N, CA, C and O atoms as a MOPAC input file, in Angstrom:
PM7 MOZYME 1SCF
protein

 N    107.07300 1   125.87700 1    94.84900 1
 C    106.43000 1   124.16500 1    95.59200 1
 C    105.93400 1   124.64400 1    96.55500 1
 O    106.31200 1   125.79900 1    96.75000 1
 N    105.18800 1   124.23700 1    97.31300 1
 C    104.08100 1   124.60700 1    98.57600 1
 C    104.80800 1   123.61200 1    99.73700 1
 O    105.84300 1   122.98000 1    99.52500 1
 N    104.16800 1   123.60700 1   100.81100 1
 C    103.95900 1   122.21400 1   101.93700 1
 C    103.03000 1   122.51400 1   102.51000 1
 O    102.38100 1   123.49000 1   102.88500 1
 N    103.08400 1   121.03400 1   102.52700 1
 C    101.50900 1   120.70900 1   102.37900 1
 C    101.72700 1   119.59100 1   103.62700 1
 O    102.70500 1   118.84500 1   103.60200 1
 N    100.76400 1   119.53800 1   104.69000 1
 C    100.13700 1   118.56200 1   105.96100 1
 C     99.29700 1   118.03400 1   105.93200 1
 O     98.32300 1   118.73800 1   106.19800 1
 N     98.98500 1   116.67900 1   105.65600 1
 C     98.30700 1   115.67400 1   105.41300 1
 C     97.47500 1   114.86100 1   106.34900 1
 O     98.13200 1   114.11000 1   107.06900 1
 N     95.52400 1   114.82500 1   106.58200 1
 C     95.40000 1   114.68900 1   107.92000 1
 C     94.13500 1   113.93900 1   107.36300 1
 O     93.07800 1   114.33200 1   106.86800 1
 N     94.85900 1   112.25100 1   107.74300 1
 C     94.18400 1   111.11800 1   107.08800 1
 C     92.47800 1   110.81100 1   107.63500 1
 O     92.30300 1   110.41300 1   108.78600 1
 N     91.37100 1   111.02200 1   106.76400 1
 C     90.55300 1   111.09700 1   106.74400 1
 C     89.45100 1   110.31200 1   108.02500 1
 O     88.59500 1   110.72400 1   108.80700 1
 N     90.09300 1   108.91700 1   107.66600 1
 C     89.35800 1   108.09400 1   108.84200 1
 C     90.34800 1   108.13000 1   110.12700 1
 O     89.60000 1   107.91500 1   111.08100 1
 N     91.73800 1   108.30600 1   110.63900 1
 C     92.06700 1   108.55300 1   111.56100 1
 C     91.84900 1   109.34700 1   112.12800 1
 O     91.33000 1   109.16400 1   113.22900 1
 N     92.12000 1   110.56500 1   111.69000 1
 C     92.53900 1   111.97800 1   111.77800 1
 C     94.07200 1   112.37300 1   112.50100 1
 O     94.63300 1   113.25400 1   113.15300 1
 N     94.20600 1   111.56700 1   112.12300 1
 C     95.54800 1   112.17500 1   112.83700 1
 C     96.62100 1   112.48700 1   111.09300 1
 O     96.15800 1   112.12000 1   110.01300 1
 N     97.76600 1   113.06700 1   111.19100 1
 C     98.30400 1   113.77800 1   110.48200 1
 C     99.13000 1   112.77700 1   110.06100 1
 O     99.80400 1   112.33200 1   110.99000 1
 N     99.34400 1   112.21900 1   108.92600 1
 C     99.82700 1   111.60000 1   107.73500 1
 C    101.20300 1   111.62400 1   107.27600 1
 O    101.92200 1   110.63500 1   107.13800 1
 N    101.48300 1   112.72600 1   107.07000 1
 C    103.00400 1   113.50700 1   107.03200 1
 C    102.76700 1   114.46900 1   106.64600 1
 O    101.74100 1   115.10800 1   106.87900 1
 N    104.12800 1   114.93800 1   105.62600 1
 C    103.97100 1   116.46900 1   105.42600 1
 C    105.03900 1   116.23700 1   104.01000 1
 O    105.54100 1   115.13400 1   103.79200 1
 N    105.25100 1   117.24400 1   103.25600 1
 C    105.59300 1   117.33900 1   101.82200 1
 C    105.84800 1   118.08100 1   101.26000 1
 O    105.00300 1   118.88600 1   101.65100 1
 N    106.53400 1   118.72300 1   100.36000 1
 C    106.70400 1   119.62100 1    99.31100 1
 C    106.37800 1   119.24300 1    97.94400 1
 O    107.00700 1   118.29000 1    97.48400 1
 N    105.34200 1   119.92500 1    97.07100 1
 C    104.67200 1   119.60800 1    95.83300 1
 C    104.33200 1   120.70100 1    95.10300 1
 O    104.80600 1   121.83000 1    95.23200 1
 N    103.43500 1   120.31500 1    94.26900 1
 C    102.90000 1   121.54400 1    93.11300 1
 C    101.77700 1   121.09600 1    93.92700 1
 O    101.55900 1   122.23200 1    94.34700 1
 N    100.96800 1   120.46600 1    94.44900 1
 C     99.63400 1   120.50400 1    94.44700 1
 C     98.82000 1   120.14900 1    95.54200 1
 O     99.54600 1   119.60900 1    96.37700 1
 N     97.70900 1   120.19800 1    95.91100 1
 C     97.25800 1   119.25300 1    96.86300 1
 C     97.48000 1   117.85200 1    96.53800 1
 O     97.88400 1   117.15100 1    97.46500 1
 N     97.24100 1   117.14700 1    95.07600 1
 C     96.98300 1   116.09800 1    94.47500 1
 C     98.28300 1   114.87700 1    94.71500 1
 O     98.33800 1   113.73300 1    95.16400 1
 N     99.46300 1   116.09900 1    93.99700 1
 C    100.58100 1   115.54100 1    94.11600 1
 C    101.03900 1   115.10900 1    95.48600 1
 O    101.56400 1   114.03100 1    95.76300 1
 N    100.68600 1   116.38600 1    96.52900 1
 C    101.42300 1   115.59800 1    98.06100 1
 C    100.96700 1   114.70300 1    98.75100 1
 O    101.58400 1   114.28600 1    99.73100 1
 N     99.44700 1   114.08500 1    98.27300 1
 C     99.28500 1   112.68100 1    98.58100 1
 C    100.19100 1   112.14100 1    98.12700 1
 O    101.30100 1   112.07900 1    98.65600 1
 N     99.84900 1   111.61900 1    96.98500 1
 C    100.45700 1   110.78500 1    95.91300 1
 C    102.08200 1   110.36700 1    96.27100 1
 O    102.66200 1   109.29500 1    96.10000 1
 N    102.50200 1   111.47700 1    96.75700 1
 C    104.36100 1   111.84000 1    96.94200 1
 C    104.26000 1   110.93100 1    99.00000 1
 O    105.19300 1   110.41200 1    99.61400 1
 N    103.34600 1   111.03700 1    99.28500 1
 C    102.91900 1   110.87700 1   100.59000 1
 C    102.87200 1   109.52500 1   100.70600 1
 O    103.54600 1   108.93000 1   101.54600 1
 N    101.75000 1   108.69400 1    99.53800 1
 C    101.40500 1   107.58300 1    99.60500 1
 C    102.33600 1   106.83100 1    99.34900 1
 O    102.41000 1   105.73900 1    99.91200 1
 N    103.46300 1   107.32800 1    98.24600 1
 C    104.67800 1   106.96100 1    97.56200 1
 C    105.57500 1   105.98400 1    99.07200 1
 O    105.76800 1   104.80800 1    99.38000 1
 N    105.92200 1   107.48100 1    99.68600 1
 C    106.69500 1   107.50100 1   100.96100 1
 C    106.68800 1   106.31400 1   101.52900 1
 O    107.68300 1   105.71300 1   101.93300 1
 N    105.36300 1   105.88500 1   101.58200 1
 C    104.50000 1   104.25000 1   102.96600 1
 C    104.64300 1   103.51000 1   101.69400 1
 O    104.44000 1   102.33600 1   102.00300 1
 N    104.81900 1   103.55800 1   100.77000 1
 C    104.95700 1   102.26000 1   100.12200 1
 C    103.22400 1   101.60300 1    99.48900 1
 O    103.03800 1   100.39600 1    99.33100 1
 N    102.16600 1   102.62900 1    99.21500 1
 C    101.24300 1   102.44700 1    98.39700 1
 C    101.24900 1   103.29800 1    97.36600 1
 O    101.00400 1   104.49400 1    97.21100 1
 N    101.72400 1   102.03700 1    96.42800 1
 C    101.98700 1   103.29500 1    94.91500 1
 C    100.73700 1   102.79100 1    93.75600 1
 O    100.73400 1   102.89900 1    92.52900 1
 N     99.72000 1   102.21400 1    94.68000 1
 C     98.42800 1   101.96500 1    93.81000 1
 C     97.67900 1   102.71600 1    93.55200 1
 O     96.95700 1   102.29200 1    92.64900 1
 N     97.36000 1   103.92700 1    93.95100 1
 C     96.73800 1   104.70900 1    94.58900 1
 C     96.32800 1   105.64300 1    93.26300 1
 O     97.31700 1   106.17700 1    92.76000 1
 N     95.30500 1   105.88500 1    92.72800 1
 C     94.35600 1   107.35000 1    92.07800 1
 C     93.34700 1   108.44800 1    92.50200 1
 O     92.15400 1   108.22600 1    92.70700 1
 N     94.14900 1   110.05100 1    92.65000 1
 C     94.28000 1   110.13600 1    93.81900 1
 C     93.20300 1   111.73000 1    93.05100 1
 O     93.16900 1   112.18500 1    91.90800 1
 N     92.74900 1   111.99300 1    93.86200 1
 C     90.99300 1   113.55900 1    92.86200 1
 C     90.29400 1   114.09600 1    94.23600 1
 O     89.59500 1   113.72600 1    95.18000 1
 N     91.04000 1   115.34100 1    93.63500 1
 C     90.23000 1   116.18700 1    94.75400 1
 C     88.68800 1   115.53700 1    94.54000 1
 O     88.15700 1   115.41700 1    93.43500 1
 N     88.29000 1   115.28000 1    95.37400 1
 C     86.71800 1   115.79500 1    96.07700 1
 C     86.19200 1   116.80400 1    95.97600 1
 O     86.97700 1   117.72100 1    95.73600 1
 N     84.50600 1   117.25900 1    96.10200 1
 C     83.82300 1   118.71800 1    95.63300 1
 C     83.31200 1   118.12400 1    96.99300 1
 O     82.95900 1   119.02700 1    97.75100 1
 N     83.13000 1   116.49100 1    97.67800 1
 C     81.98500 1   116.79900 1    98.55900 1
 C     82.18900 1   116.79900 1    99.45900 1
 O     83.39700 1   117.01700 1    99.35900 1
 N     81.96200 1   116.70600 1   100.76900 1
 C     82.28100 1   116.65200 1   101.97800 1
 C     82.76500 1   115.48000 1   102.44500 1
 O     81.82100 1   115.20100 1   103.18400 1
 N     83.49300 1   114.62000 1   102.56600 1
 C     84.20700 1   112.81200 1   103.16200 1
 C     83.11900 1   112.63600 1   103.41900 1
 O     82.31500 1   113.55300 1   103.58700 1
 N     82.85400 1   111.45200 1   103.50700 1
 C     81.81500 1   110.45300 1   104.09900 1
 C     82.43500 1   109.28700 1   104.95600 1
 O     82.69900 1   109.36500 1   106.15600 1
 N     82.70500 1   107.72100 1   103.79600 1
 C     83.39900 1   106.72000 1   104.24300 1
 C     84.07900 1   106.59300 1   103.48000 1
 O     84.56000 1   105.46500 1   103.37500 1
 N     84.48200 1   107.56900 1   102.59000 1
 C     85.46500 1   107.64500 1   101.39400 1
 C     87.42000 1   108.12400 1   101.86200 1
 O     87.99200 1   109.15700 1   102.20900 1
 N     87.71000 1   107.11600 1   101.67600 1
 C     89.44300 1   106.92100 1   102.52100 1
 C     89.88900 1   108.14600 1   101.42800 1
 O     89.39500 1   108.41400 1   100.33300 1
 N     91.05500 1   108.80400 1   102.17900 1
 C     91.52300 1   109.90700 1   101.51300 1
 C     92.07800 1   111.36200 1   103.17700 1
 O     92.09600 1   111.15300 1   104.39000 1
 N     92.30400 1   112.22200 1   102.65100 1
 C     93.19700 1   112.44800 1   103.34400 1
 C     92.68800 1   114.70800 1   103.04000 1
 O     92.32100 1   115.39000 1   102.08300 1
 N     92.96100 1   114.92600 1   104.31300 1
 C     92.40500 1   116.44300 1   104.24300 1
 C     93.47300 1   117.12100 1   104.03900 1
 O     94.35700 1   117.10400 1   104.89500 1
 N     93.60700 1   117.80700 1   102.94800 1
 C     95.10100 1   119.01200 1   102.65900 1
 C     95.36100 1   120.17500 1   103.46700 1
 O     94.78300 1   121.22000 1   103.16900 1
 N     96.21000 1   120.14000 1   104.52400 1
 C     96.64900 1   121.69900 1   104.47800 1
 C     97.07100 1   122.51100 1   104.02300 1
 O     96.82700 1   122.08300 1   102.89500 1
 N     97.64000 1   123.59600 1   103.79800 1
 C     98.61800 1   124.26400 1   103.15700 1
 C     99.46400 1   125.16100 1   104.57000 1
 O     99.00600 1   126.10900 1   105.20800 1
 N    100.77100 1   124.49400 1   104.74200 1
 C    101.78000 1   125.48000 1   105.89600 1
 C    101.89900 1   126.79600 1   105.67700 1
 O    101.79300 1   127.50800 1   104.67800 1
 N    102.11400 1   126.95900 1   106.68900 1
 C    103.03700 1   129.07100 1   106.44100 1
 C    104.07100 1   128.94300 1   106.34500 1
 O    104.69300 1   127.88800 1   106.22200 1
 N    104.54700 1   130.26400 1   106.39200 1
 C    105.79200 1   129.88000 1   106.06900 1
 C    106.75700 1   130.18900 1   107.32000 1
 O    106.71900 1   131.02300 1   108.22500 1
 N    107.57600 1   129.22300 1   106.99500 1
 C    108.49000 1   128.92700 1   109.08800 1
 C    108.04400 1   128.04900 1   109.47400 1
 O    108.46700 1   127.86800 1   110.61600 1
 N    106.87600 1   126.76900 1   108.96500 1
 C    106.19500 1   125.98800 1   109.36000 1
 C    107.22500 1   125.32600 1   110.11700 1
 O    108.34700 1   125.39100 1   109.61400 1
 N    107.10500 1   124.66200 1   111.28200 1
 C    107.78600 1   123.99000 1   112.21100 1
 C    107.04300 1   122.26600 1   111.66800 1
 O    105.83900 1   122.14500 1   111.89400 1
 N    107.78800 1   121.01900 1   110.98200 1
 C    107.39000 1   119.81700 1   110.83800 1
 C    107.05500 1   119.40000 1   111.95200 1
 O    107.73800 1   119.53700 1   112.96700 1
 N    105.68900 1   118.70000 1   111.87600 1
 C    104.90600 1   117.77200 1   113.49800 1
 C    105.87000 1   116.84100 1   113.63800 1
 O    106.39800 1   116.39700 1   112.61800 1
 N    106.10100 1   116.57500 1   114.37500 1
 C    107.31000 1   115.53100 1   115.43100 1
 C    105.98500 1   114.41200 1   115.26500 1
 O    106.08400 1   113.80400 1   114.20000 1
 N    104.91900 1   114.05800 1   115.98000 1
 C    104.70800 1   113.20400 1   116.36500 1
 C    102.70100 1   113.34500 1   115.67500 1
 O    101.70900 1   113.68800 1   116.31700 1
 N    102.80800 1   112.92800 1   114.23200 1
 C    100.96300 1   113.41200 1   114.26300 1
 C    100.14000 1   112.19400 1   114.62700 1
 O     99.55200 1   111.79300 1   113.62200 1
 N     99.90100 1   111.51000 1   115.62600 1
 C     99.06200 1   111.48100 1   116.57300 1
 C     98.74900 1   111.79800 1   117.81000 1
 O     97.87200 1   111.30400 1   118.51900 1
 N     99.77200 1   112.94900 1   118.13300 1
 C     99.83900 1   114.19500 1   119.28300 1
 C     99.00000 1   114.68300 1   118.86300 1
 O     99.23000 1   114.90500 1   117.67400 1
 N     97.83000 1   115.10400 1   119.22700 1
 C     96.59200 1   116.19000 1   119.82900 1
 C     97.15400 1   117.44500 1   119.53600 1
 O     97.19700 1   117.80600 1   118.36000 1
 N     97.50000 1   118.01300 1   120.24900 1
 C     98.61000 1   119.31200 1   120.52600 1
 C     99.35200 1   119.93100 1   118.56400 1
 O     99.50800 1   120.99500 1   117.96500 1
 N     99.57600 1   118.44200 1   118.30200 1
 C    100.05900 1   118.44000 1   116.97900 1
 C     99.27800 1   119.13600 1   116.29800 1
 O     99.44800 1   120.24000 1   115.78000 1
 N     97.64000 1   117.85900 1   116.32100 1
 C     96.94600 1   117.81700 1   115.04300 1
 C     96.09900 1   119.07400 1   114.81200 1
 O     95.62400 1   119.63100 1   113.82200 1
 N     96.10300 1   119.25900 1   115.93100 1
 C     95.41500 1   120.76600 1   117.16300 1
 C     96.11800 1   122.04400 1   116.18300 1
 O     95.35300 1   122.70500 1   115.48100 1
 N     97.79900 1   122.38800 1   116.17700 1
 C     98.51500 1   122.86300 1   115.45500 1
 C     98.02700 1   123.13300 1   113.85800 1
 O     97.64300 1   124.11600 1   113.22400 1
 N     98.25100 1   121.77200 1   113.58200 1
 C     97.72600 1   121.99700 1   112.21200 1
 C     96.32300 1   122.73100 1   111.30400 1
 O     96.25700 1   123.49900 1   110.34400 1
 N     95.30300 1   122.04200 1   112.17100 1
 C     94.25000 1   122.50300 1   112.42000 1
 C     93.60500 1   124.59200 1   112.89600 1
 O     92.59900 1   125.29800 1   112.97200 1
 N     95.22800 1   124.61600 1   113.07600 1
 C     94.74000 1   126.36200 1   113.73200 1
 C     95.74800 1   127.07400 1   113.08600 1
 O     95.73100 1   128.29700 1   113.22400 1
 N     96.78700 1   126.46700 1   112.28100 1
 C     97.76600 1   127.27400 1   112.12500 1
 C     98.13600 1   127.04400 1   110.25000 1
 O     98.90700 1   127.67300 1   109.52500 1
 N     97.17600 1   125.83900 1   109.93600 1
 C     97.12000 1   126.09100 1   108.48900 1
 C     95.71500 1   126.02300 1   107.70800 1
 O     94.70400 1   125.76700 1   108.36200 1
 N     95.61200 1   126.29800 1   106.02200 1
 C     95.20700 1   126.85100 1   105.39100 1
 C     94.88200 1   125.74000 1   105.13400 1
 O     95.72000 1   125.07600 1   104.52300 1
 N     93.47400 1   125.03500 1   105.50300 1
 C     92.07600 1   123.83700 1   104.65900 1
 C     93.00400 1   124.44800 1   102.59800 1
 O     93.19700 1   125.57400 1   102.14000 1
 N     93.34600 1   122.79900 1   101.89200 1
 C     93.85900 1   123.62600 1   100.68800 1
 C     93.07100 1   122.52500 1    99.74900 1
 O     93.16900 1   122.50600 1    98.52200 1
 N     92.22700 1   121.55700 1   100.57200 1
 C     91.47600 1   120.68000 1    99.13000 1
 C     91.37800 1   119.30900 1   100.24300 1
 O     92.13200 1   119.12400 1   101.19800 1
 N     90.34700 1   118.52300 1    99.85900 1
 C     89.76000 1   117.21300 1   100.15100 1
 C     90.17300 1   116.13200 1    98.98000 1
 O     89.54200 1   116.04200 1    97.92600 1
 N     91.18800 1   115.41700 1    99.26900 1
 C     91.43200 1   114.83400 1    98.25000 1
 C     91.41900 1   113.38600 1    98.54500 1
 O     91.99400 1   112.92600 1    99.53200 1
 N     90.74900 1   112.64700 1    97.67200 1
 C     90.06600 1   110.91600 1    97.65400 1
 C     90.94800 1   110.09900 1    97.10600 1
 O     91.46300 1   110.64600 1    96.13100 1
 N     91.52900 1   108.56600 1    97.37800 1
 C     91.67900 1   108.10100 1    96.63900 1
 C     91.27600 1   106.08400 1    96.31900 1
 O     91.13800 1   105.21900 1    97.18500 1
 N     91.22100 1   105.97900 1    95.30100 1
 C     90.95100 1   104.63800 1    95.10300 1
 C     92.02000 1   103.69300 1    94.84800 1
 O     93.05900 1   104.23500 1    94.47000 1
 N     92.05600 1   102.30900 1    94.95900 1
 C     93.01300 1   101.45900 1    94.96700 1
 C     93.02200 1   101.04000 1    92.78000 1
 O     92.10400 1   100.42500 1    92.23700 1
 N     94.11900 1   101.51800 1    92.11300 1
 C     94.54800 1   101.23900 1    91.12100 1
 C     93.98300 1   100.27200 1    90.43500 1
 O     94.83500 1    99.39900 1    90.60200 1
 N     92.99200 1    99.68400 1    89.64500 1
 C     92.80600 1    98.69700 1    88.67300 1
 C     93.80100 1    97.85100 1    88.39200 1
 O     94.88800 1    98.40200 1    88.56600 1
 N     93.92900 1    96.22100 1    87.86200 1
 C     95.62700 1    95.68100 1    88.09000 1
 C     94.81700 1    95.60700 1    87.01000 1
 O     95.22600 1    95.10100 1    85.96500 1

């Protein structure tokens, strides 16, 4: 498993961190933790525009988890030390 840190596309904040097998699974796990279980996630090949989603980063070995996802220094640490793994968009599943 890989440790991923997710930055929300709209806010720019670190939305969460999780160990998962893929960026899509990481996004689904974070959304479940936050109570959003009705989302379909997919890796997008196009740069984000106004779509909702996450920029998913792969954390290096020995990574110290983010304590405050809204702190600029912590966001900067993710951006500078983690490798971008994917951009994952989501849509609410049809009922």
